[in-house]
JSON list of C-alpha atoms in Angstrom, two decimals:
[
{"chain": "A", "resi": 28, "resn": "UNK", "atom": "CA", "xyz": [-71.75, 82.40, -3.44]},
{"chain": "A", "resi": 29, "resn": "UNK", "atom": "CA", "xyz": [-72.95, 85.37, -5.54]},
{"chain": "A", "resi": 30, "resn": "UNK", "atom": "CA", "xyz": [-74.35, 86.10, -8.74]},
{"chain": "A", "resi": 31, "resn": "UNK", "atom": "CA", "xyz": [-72.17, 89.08, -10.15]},
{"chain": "A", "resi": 32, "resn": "UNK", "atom": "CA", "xyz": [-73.93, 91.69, -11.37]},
{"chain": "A", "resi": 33, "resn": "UNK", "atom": "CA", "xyz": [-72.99, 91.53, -14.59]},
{"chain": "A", "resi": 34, "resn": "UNK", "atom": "CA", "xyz": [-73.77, 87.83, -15.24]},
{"chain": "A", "resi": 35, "resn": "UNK", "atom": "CA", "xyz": [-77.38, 88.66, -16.75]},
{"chain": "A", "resi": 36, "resn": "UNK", "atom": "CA", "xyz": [-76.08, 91.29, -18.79]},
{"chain": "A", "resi": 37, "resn": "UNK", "atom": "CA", "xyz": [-74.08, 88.98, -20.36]},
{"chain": "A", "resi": 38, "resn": "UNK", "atom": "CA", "xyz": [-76.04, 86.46, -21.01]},
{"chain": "A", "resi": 39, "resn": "UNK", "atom": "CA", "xyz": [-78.94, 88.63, -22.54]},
{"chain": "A", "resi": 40, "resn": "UNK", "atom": "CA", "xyz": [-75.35, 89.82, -24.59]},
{"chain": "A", "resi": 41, "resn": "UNK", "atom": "CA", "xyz": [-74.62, 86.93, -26.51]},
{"chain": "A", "resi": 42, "resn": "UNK", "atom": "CA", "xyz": [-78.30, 85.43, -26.55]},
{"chain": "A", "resi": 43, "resn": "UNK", "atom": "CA", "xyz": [-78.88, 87.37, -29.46]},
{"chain": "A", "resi": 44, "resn": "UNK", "atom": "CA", "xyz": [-75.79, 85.78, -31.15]},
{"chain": "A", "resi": 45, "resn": "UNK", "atom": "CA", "xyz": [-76.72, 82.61, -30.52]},
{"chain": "A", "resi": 46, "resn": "UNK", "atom": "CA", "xyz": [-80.02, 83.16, -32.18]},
{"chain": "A", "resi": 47, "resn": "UNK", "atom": "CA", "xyz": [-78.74, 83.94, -35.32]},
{"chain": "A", "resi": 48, "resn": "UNK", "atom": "CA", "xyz": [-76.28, 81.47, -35.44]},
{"chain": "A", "resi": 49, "resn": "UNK", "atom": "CA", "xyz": [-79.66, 79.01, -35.51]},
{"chain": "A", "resi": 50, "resn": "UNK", "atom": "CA", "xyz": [-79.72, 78.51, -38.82]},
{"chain": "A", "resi": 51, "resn": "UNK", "atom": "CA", "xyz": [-76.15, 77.35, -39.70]},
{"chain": "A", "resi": 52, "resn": "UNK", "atom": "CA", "xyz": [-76.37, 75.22, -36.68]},
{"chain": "A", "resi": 53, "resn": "UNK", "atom": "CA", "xyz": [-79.21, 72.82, -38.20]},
{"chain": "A", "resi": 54, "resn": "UNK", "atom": "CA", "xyz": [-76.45, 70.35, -38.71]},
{"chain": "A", "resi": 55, "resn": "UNK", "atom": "CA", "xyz": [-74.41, 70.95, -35.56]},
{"chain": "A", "resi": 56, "resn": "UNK", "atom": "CA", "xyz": [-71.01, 69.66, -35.30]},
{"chain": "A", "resi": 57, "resn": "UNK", "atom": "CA", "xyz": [-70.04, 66.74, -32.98]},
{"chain": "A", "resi": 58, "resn": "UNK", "atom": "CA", "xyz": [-66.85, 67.86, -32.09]},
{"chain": "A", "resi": 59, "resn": "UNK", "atom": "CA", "xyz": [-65.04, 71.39, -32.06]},
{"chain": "A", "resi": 60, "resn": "UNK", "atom": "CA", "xyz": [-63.47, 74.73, -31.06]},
{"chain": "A", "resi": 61, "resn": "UNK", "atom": "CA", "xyz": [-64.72, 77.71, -29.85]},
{"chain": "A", "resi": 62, "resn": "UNK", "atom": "CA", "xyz": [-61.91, 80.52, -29.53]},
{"chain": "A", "resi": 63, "resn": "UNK", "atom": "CA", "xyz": [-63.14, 83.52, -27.60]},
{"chain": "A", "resi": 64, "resn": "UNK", "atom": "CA", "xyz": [-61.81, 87.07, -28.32]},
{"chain": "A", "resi": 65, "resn": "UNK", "atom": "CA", "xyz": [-62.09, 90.38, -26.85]},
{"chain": "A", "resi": 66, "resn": "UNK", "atom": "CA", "xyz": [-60.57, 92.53, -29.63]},
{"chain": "A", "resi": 67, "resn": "UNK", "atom": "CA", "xyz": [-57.71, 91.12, -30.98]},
{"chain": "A", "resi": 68, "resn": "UNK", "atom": "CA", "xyz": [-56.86, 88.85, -27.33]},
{"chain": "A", "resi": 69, "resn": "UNK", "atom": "CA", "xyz": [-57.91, 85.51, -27.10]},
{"chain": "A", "resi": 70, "resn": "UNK", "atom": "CA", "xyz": [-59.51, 84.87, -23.84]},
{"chain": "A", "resi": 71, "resn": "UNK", "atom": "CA", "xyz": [-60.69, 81.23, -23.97]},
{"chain": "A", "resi": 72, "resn": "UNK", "atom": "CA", "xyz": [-59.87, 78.37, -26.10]},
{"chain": "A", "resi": 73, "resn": "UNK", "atom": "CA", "xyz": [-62.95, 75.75, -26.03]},
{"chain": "A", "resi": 74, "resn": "UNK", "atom": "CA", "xyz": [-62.54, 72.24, -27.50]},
{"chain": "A", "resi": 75, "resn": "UNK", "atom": "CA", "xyz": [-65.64, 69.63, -27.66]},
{"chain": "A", "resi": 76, "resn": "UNK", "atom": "CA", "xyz": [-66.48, 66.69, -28.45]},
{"chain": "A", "resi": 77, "resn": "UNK", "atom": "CA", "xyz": [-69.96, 64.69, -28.50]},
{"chain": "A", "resi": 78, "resn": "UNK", "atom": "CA", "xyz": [-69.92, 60.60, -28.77]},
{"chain": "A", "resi": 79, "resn": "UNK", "atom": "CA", "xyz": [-72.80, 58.67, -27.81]},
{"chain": "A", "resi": 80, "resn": "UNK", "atom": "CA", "xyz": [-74.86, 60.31, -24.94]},
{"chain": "A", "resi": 81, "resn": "UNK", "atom": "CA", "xyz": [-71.83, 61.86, -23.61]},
{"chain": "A", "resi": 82, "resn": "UNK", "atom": "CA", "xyz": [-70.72, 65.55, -24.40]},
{"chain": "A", "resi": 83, "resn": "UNK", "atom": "CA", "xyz": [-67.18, 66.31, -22.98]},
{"chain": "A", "resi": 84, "resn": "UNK", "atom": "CA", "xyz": [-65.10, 69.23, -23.70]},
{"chain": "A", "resi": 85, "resn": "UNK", "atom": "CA", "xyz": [-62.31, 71.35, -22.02]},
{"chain": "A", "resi": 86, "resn": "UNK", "atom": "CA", "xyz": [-61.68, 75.32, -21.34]},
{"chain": "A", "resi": 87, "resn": "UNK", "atom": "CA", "xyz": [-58.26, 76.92, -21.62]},
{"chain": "A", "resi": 88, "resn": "UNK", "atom": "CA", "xyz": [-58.53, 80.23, -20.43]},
{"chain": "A", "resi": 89, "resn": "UNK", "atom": "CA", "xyz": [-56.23, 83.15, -19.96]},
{"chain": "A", "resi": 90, "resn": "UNK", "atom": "CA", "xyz": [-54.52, 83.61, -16.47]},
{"chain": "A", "resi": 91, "resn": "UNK", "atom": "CA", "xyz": [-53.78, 79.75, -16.42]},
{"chain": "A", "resi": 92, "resn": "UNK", "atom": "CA", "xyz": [-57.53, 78.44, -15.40]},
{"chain": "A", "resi": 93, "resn": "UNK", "atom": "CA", "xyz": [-58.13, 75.10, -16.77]},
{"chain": "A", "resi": 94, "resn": "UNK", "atom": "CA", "xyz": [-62.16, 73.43, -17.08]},
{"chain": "A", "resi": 95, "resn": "UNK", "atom": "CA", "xyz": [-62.83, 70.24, -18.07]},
{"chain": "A", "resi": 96, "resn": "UNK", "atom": "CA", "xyz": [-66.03, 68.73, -18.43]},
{"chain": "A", "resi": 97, "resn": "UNK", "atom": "CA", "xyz": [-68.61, 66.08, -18.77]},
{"chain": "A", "resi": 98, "resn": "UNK", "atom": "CA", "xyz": [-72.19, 65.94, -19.58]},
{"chain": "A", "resi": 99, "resn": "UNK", "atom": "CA", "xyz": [-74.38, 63.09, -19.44]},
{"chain": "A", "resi": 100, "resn": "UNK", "atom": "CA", "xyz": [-77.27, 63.56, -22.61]},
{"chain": "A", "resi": 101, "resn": "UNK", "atom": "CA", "xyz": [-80.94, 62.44, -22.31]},
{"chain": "A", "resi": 102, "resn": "UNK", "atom": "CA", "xyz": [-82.35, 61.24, -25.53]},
{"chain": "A", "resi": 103, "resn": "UNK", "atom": "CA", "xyz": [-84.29, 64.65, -26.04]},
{"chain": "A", "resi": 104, "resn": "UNK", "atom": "CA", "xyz": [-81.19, 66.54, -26.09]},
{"chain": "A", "resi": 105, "resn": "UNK", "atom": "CA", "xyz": [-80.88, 67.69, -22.30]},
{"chain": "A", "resi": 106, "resn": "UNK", "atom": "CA", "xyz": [-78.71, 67.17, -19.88]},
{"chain": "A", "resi": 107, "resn": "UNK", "atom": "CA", "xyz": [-79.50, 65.17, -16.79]},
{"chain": "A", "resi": 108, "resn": "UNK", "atom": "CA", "xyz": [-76.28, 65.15, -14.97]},
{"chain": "A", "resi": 109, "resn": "UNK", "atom": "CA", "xyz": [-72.64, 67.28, -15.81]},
{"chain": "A", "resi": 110, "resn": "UNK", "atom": "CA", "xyz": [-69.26, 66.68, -13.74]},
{"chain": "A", "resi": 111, "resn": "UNK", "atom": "CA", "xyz": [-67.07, 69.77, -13.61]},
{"chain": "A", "resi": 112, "resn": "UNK", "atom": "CA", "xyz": [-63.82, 69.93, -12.57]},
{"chain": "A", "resi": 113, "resn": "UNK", "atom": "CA", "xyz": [-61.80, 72.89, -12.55]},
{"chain": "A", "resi": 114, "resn": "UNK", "atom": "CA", "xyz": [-57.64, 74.02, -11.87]},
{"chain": "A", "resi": 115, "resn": "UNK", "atom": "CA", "xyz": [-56.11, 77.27, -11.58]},
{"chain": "A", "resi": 116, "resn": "UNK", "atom": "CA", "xyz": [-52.50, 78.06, -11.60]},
{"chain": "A", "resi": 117, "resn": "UNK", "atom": "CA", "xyz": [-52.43, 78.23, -8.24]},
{"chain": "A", "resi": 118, "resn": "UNK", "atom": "CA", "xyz": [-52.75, 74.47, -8.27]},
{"chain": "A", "resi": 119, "resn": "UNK", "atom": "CA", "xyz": [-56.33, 75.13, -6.36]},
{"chain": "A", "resi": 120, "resn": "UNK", "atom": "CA", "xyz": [-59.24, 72.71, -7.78]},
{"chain": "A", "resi": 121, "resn": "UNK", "atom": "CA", "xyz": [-62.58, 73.33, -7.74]},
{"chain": "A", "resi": 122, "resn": "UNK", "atom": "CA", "xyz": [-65.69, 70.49, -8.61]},
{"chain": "A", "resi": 123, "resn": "UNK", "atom": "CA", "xyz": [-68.86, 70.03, -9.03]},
{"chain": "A", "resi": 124, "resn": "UNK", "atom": "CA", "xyz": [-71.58, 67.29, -9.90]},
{"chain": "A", "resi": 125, "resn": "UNK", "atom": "CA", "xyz": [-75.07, 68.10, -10.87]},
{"chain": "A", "resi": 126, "resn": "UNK", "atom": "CA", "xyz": [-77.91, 66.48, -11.43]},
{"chain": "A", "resi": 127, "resn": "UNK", "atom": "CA", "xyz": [-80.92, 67.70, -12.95]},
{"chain": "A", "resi": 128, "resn": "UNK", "atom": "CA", "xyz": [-84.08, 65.31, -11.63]},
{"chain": "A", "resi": 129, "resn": "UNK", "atom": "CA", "xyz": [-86.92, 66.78, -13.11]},
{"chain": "A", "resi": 130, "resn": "UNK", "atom": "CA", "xyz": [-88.17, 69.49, -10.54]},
{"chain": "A", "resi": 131, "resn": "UNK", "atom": "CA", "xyz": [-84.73, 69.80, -8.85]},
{"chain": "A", "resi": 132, "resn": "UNK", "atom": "CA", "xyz": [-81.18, 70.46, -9.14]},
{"chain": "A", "resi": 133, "resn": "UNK", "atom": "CA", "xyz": [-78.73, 68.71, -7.05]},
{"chain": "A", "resi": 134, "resn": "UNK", "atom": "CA", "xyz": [-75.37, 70.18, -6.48]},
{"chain": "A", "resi": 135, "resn": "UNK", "atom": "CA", "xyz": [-72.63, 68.38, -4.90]},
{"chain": "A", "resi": 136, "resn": "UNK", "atom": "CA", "xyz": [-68.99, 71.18, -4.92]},
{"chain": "A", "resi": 137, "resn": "UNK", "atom": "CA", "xyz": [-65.84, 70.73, -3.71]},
{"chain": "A", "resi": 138, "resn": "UNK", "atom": "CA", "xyz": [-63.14, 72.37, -3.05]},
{"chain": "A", "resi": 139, "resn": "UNK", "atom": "CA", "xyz": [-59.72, 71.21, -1.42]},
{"chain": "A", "resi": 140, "resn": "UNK", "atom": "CA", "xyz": [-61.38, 69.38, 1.67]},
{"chain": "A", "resi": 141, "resn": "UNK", "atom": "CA", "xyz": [-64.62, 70.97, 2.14]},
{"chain": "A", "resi": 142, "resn": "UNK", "atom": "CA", "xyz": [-67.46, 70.02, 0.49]},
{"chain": "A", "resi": 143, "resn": "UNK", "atom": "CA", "xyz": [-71.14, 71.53, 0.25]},
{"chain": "A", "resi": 144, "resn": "UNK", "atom": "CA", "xyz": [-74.02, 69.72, -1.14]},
{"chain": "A", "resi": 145, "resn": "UNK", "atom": "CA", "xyz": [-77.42, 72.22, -2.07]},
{"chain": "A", "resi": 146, "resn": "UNK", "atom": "CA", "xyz": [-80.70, 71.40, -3.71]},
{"chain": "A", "resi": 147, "resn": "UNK", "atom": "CA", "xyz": [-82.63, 73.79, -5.43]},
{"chain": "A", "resi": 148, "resn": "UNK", "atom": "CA", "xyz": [-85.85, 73.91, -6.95]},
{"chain": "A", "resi": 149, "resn": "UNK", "atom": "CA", "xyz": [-86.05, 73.94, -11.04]},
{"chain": "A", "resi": 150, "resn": "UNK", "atom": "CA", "xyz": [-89.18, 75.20, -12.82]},
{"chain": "A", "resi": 151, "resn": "UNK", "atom": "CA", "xyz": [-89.08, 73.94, -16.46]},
{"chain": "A", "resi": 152, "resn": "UNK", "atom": "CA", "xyz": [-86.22, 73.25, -18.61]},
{"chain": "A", "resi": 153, "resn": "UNK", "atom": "CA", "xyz": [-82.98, 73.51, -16.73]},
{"chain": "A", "resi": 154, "resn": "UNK", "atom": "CA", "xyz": [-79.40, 73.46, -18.01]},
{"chain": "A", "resi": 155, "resn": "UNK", "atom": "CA", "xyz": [-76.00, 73.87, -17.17]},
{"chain": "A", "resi": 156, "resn": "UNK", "atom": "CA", "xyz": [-73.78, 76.76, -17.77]},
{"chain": "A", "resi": 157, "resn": "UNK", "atom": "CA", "xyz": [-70.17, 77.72, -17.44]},
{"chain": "A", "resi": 158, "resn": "UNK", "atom": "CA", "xyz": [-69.25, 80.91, -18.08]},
{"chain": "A", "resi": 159, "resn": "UNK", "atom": "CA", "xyz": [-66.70, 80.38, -21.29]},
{"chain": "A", "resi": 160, "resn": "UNK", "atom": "CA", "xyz": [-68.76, 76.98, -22.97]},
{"chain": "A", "resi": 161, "resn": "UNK", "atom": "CA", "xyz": [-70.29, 77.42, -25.92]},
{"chain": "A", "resi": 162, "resn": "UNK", "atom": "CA", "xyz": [-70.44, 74.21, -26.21]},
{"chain": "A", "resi": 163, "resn": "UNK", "atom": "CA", "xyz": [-72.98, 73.87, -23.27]},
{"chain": "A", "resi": 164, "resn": "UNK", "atom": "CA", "xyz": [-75.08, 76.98, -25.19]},
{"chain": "A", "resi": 165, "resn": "UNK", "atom": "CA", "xyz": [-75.34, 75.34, -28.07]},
{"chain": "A", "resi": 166, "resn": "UNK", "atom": "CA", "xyz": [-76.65, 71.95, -26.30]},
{"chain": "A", "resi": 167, "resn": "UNK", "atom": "CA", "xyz": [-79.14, 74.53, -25.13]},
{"chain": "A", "resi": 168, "resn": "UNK", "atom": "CA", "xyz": [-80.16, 75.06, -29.01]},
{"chain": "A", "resi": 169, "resn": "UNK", "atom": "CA", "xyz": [-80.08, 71.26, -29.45]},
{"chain": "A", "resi": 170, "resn": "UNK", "atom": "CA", "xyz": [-82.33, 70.55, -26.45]},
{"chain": "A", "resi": 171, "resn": "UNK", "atom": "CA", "xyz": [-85.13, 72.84, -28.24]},
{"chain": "A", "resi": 172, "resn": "UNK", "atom": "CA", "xyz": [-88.57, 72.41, -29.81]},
{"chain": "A", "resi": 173, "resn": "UNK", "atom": "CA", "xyz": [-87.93, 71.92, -33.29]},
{"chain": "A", "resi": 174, "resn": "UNK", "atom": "CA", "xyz": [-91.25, 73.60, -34.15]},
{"chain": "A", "resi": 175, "resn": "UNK", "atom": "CA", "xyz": [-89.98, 76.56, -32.10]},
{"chain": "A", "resi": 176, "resn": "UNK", "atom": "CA", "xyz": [-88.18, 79.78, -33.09]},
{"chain": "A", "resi": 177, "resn": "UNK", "atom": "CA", "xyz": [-87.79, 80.87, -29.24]},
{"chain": "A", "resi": 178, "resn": "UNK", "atom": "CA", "xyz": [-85.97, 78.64, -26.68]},
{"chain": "A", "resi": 179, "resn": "UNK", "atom": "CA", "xyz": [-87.19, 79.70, -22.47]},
{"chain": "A", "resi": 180, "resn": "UNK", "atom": "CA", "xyz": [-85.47, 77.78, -20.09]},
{"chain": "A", "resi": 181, "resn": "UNK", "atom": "CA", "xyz": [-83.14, 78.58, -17.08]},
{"chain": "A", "resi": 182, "resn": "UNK", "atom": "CA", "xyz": [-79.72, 77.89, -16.76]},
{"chain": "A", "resi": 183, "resn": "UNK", "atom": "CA", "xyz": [-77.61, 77.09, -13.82]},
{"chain": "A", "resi": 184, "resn": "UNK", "atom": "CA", "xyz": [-74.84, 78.78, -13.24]},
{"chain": "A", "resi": 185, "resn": "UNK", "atom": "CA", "xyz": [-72.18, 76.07, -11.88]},
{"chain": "A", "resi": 186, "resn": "UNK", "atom": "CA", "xyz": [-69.77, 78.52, -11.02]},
{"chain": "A", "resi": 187, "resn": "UNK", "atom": "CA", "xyz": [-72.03, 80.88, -8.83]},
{"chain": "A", "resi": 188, "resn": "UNK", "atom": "CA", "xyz": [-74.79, 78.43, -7.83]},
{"chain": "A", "resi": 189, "resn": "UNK", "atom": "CA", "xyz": [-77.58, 80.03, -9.15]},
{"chain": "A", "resi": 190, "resn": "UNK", "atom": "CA", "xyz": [-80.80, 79.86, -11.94]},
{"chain": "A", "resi": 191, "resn": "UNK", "atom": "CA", "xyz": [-80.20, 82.65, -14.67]},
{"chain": "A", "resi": 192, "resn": "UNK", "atom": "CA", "xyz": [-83.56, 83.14, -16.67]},
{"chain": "A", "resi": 193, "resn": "UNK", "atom": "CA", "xyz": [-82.62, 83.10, -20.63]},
{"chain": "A", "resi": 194, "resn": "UNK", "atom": "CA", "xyz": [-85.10, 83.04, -23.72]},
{"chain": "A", "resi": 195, "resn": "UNK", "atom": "CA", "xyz": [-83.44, 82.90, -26.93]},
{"chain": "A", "resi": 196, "resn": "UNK", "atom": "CA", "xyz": [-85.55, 84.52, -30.17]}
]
């Protein structure tokens, strides 16, 4: 799998958004919606939900692809292991476990019958991403130095296997 090309574009996008939502975050909600709109269509409906160590939440997005996920929280606000599972209309299904052990991250995806397990090295802090959660960004703001204005860290991309460099000012 690929990175497209776009992906870092994107991220370095909305990174900037995320930064200034800081402040009203200080007293982040445990449960939620995200709707995501480009102009006046709504693209992805996000709902969220944090109890315990466990944040789980669920992506309706247009074209009839359906995420759901769950994330298992360490103590300091990270995530050390996230199960993904995701349906198209198409009735394919797509999933993924990952663990994040400290200087790795260990993928396990499947799809249908075939399944393809990859480790990859992990320099720092390392979170998850899926391309429509918000939910999973704003874990990233959690997981942060509270002394801290800027946030470095490098997130995996579930969907396209691969560590996307972010710093959030």
């Amino acid at each position: 799998m690929t990175t497209p090309a776009g992906l870092g574009r994107s991220i370095r996008a909305i990174a900037p958004s995320l930064a200034l939502a800081l402040p009203m975050m200080q007293a982040l909600a445990q449960s939620g919606t995200f709707v995501v709109l480009q102009r006046r269509d709504t693209i992805a409906v996000e709902s969220f939900s944090i109890r315990g160590d466990t944040l789980s939440g669920q992506i309706a997005q247009r074209g009839g692809q359906h995420t759901r996920y769950t994330a298992r929280l360490r103590a300091d606000g990270t995530i050390g292991h996230i199960d993904v599972v995701v349906d198209d209309s198409s009735e394919a299904r797509e999933s993924a476990a990952v663990d994040f052990a400290g200087s790795e991250v260990r993928v396990l995806l499947a799809a249908g019958a075939d399944t393809v397990r990859r480790t990859m090295p992990a320099t720092g802090l390392t979170m998850p991403g899926l391309g429509q959660s918000y939910a999973l960004f704003e874990q990233m703001l959690r997981a942060r130095d509270p002394g801290r204005d800027t946030i470095r860290l490098s997130m995996f991309n579930i969907r396209f296997v691969s560590m996307v460099p972010i710093t959030m000012a």
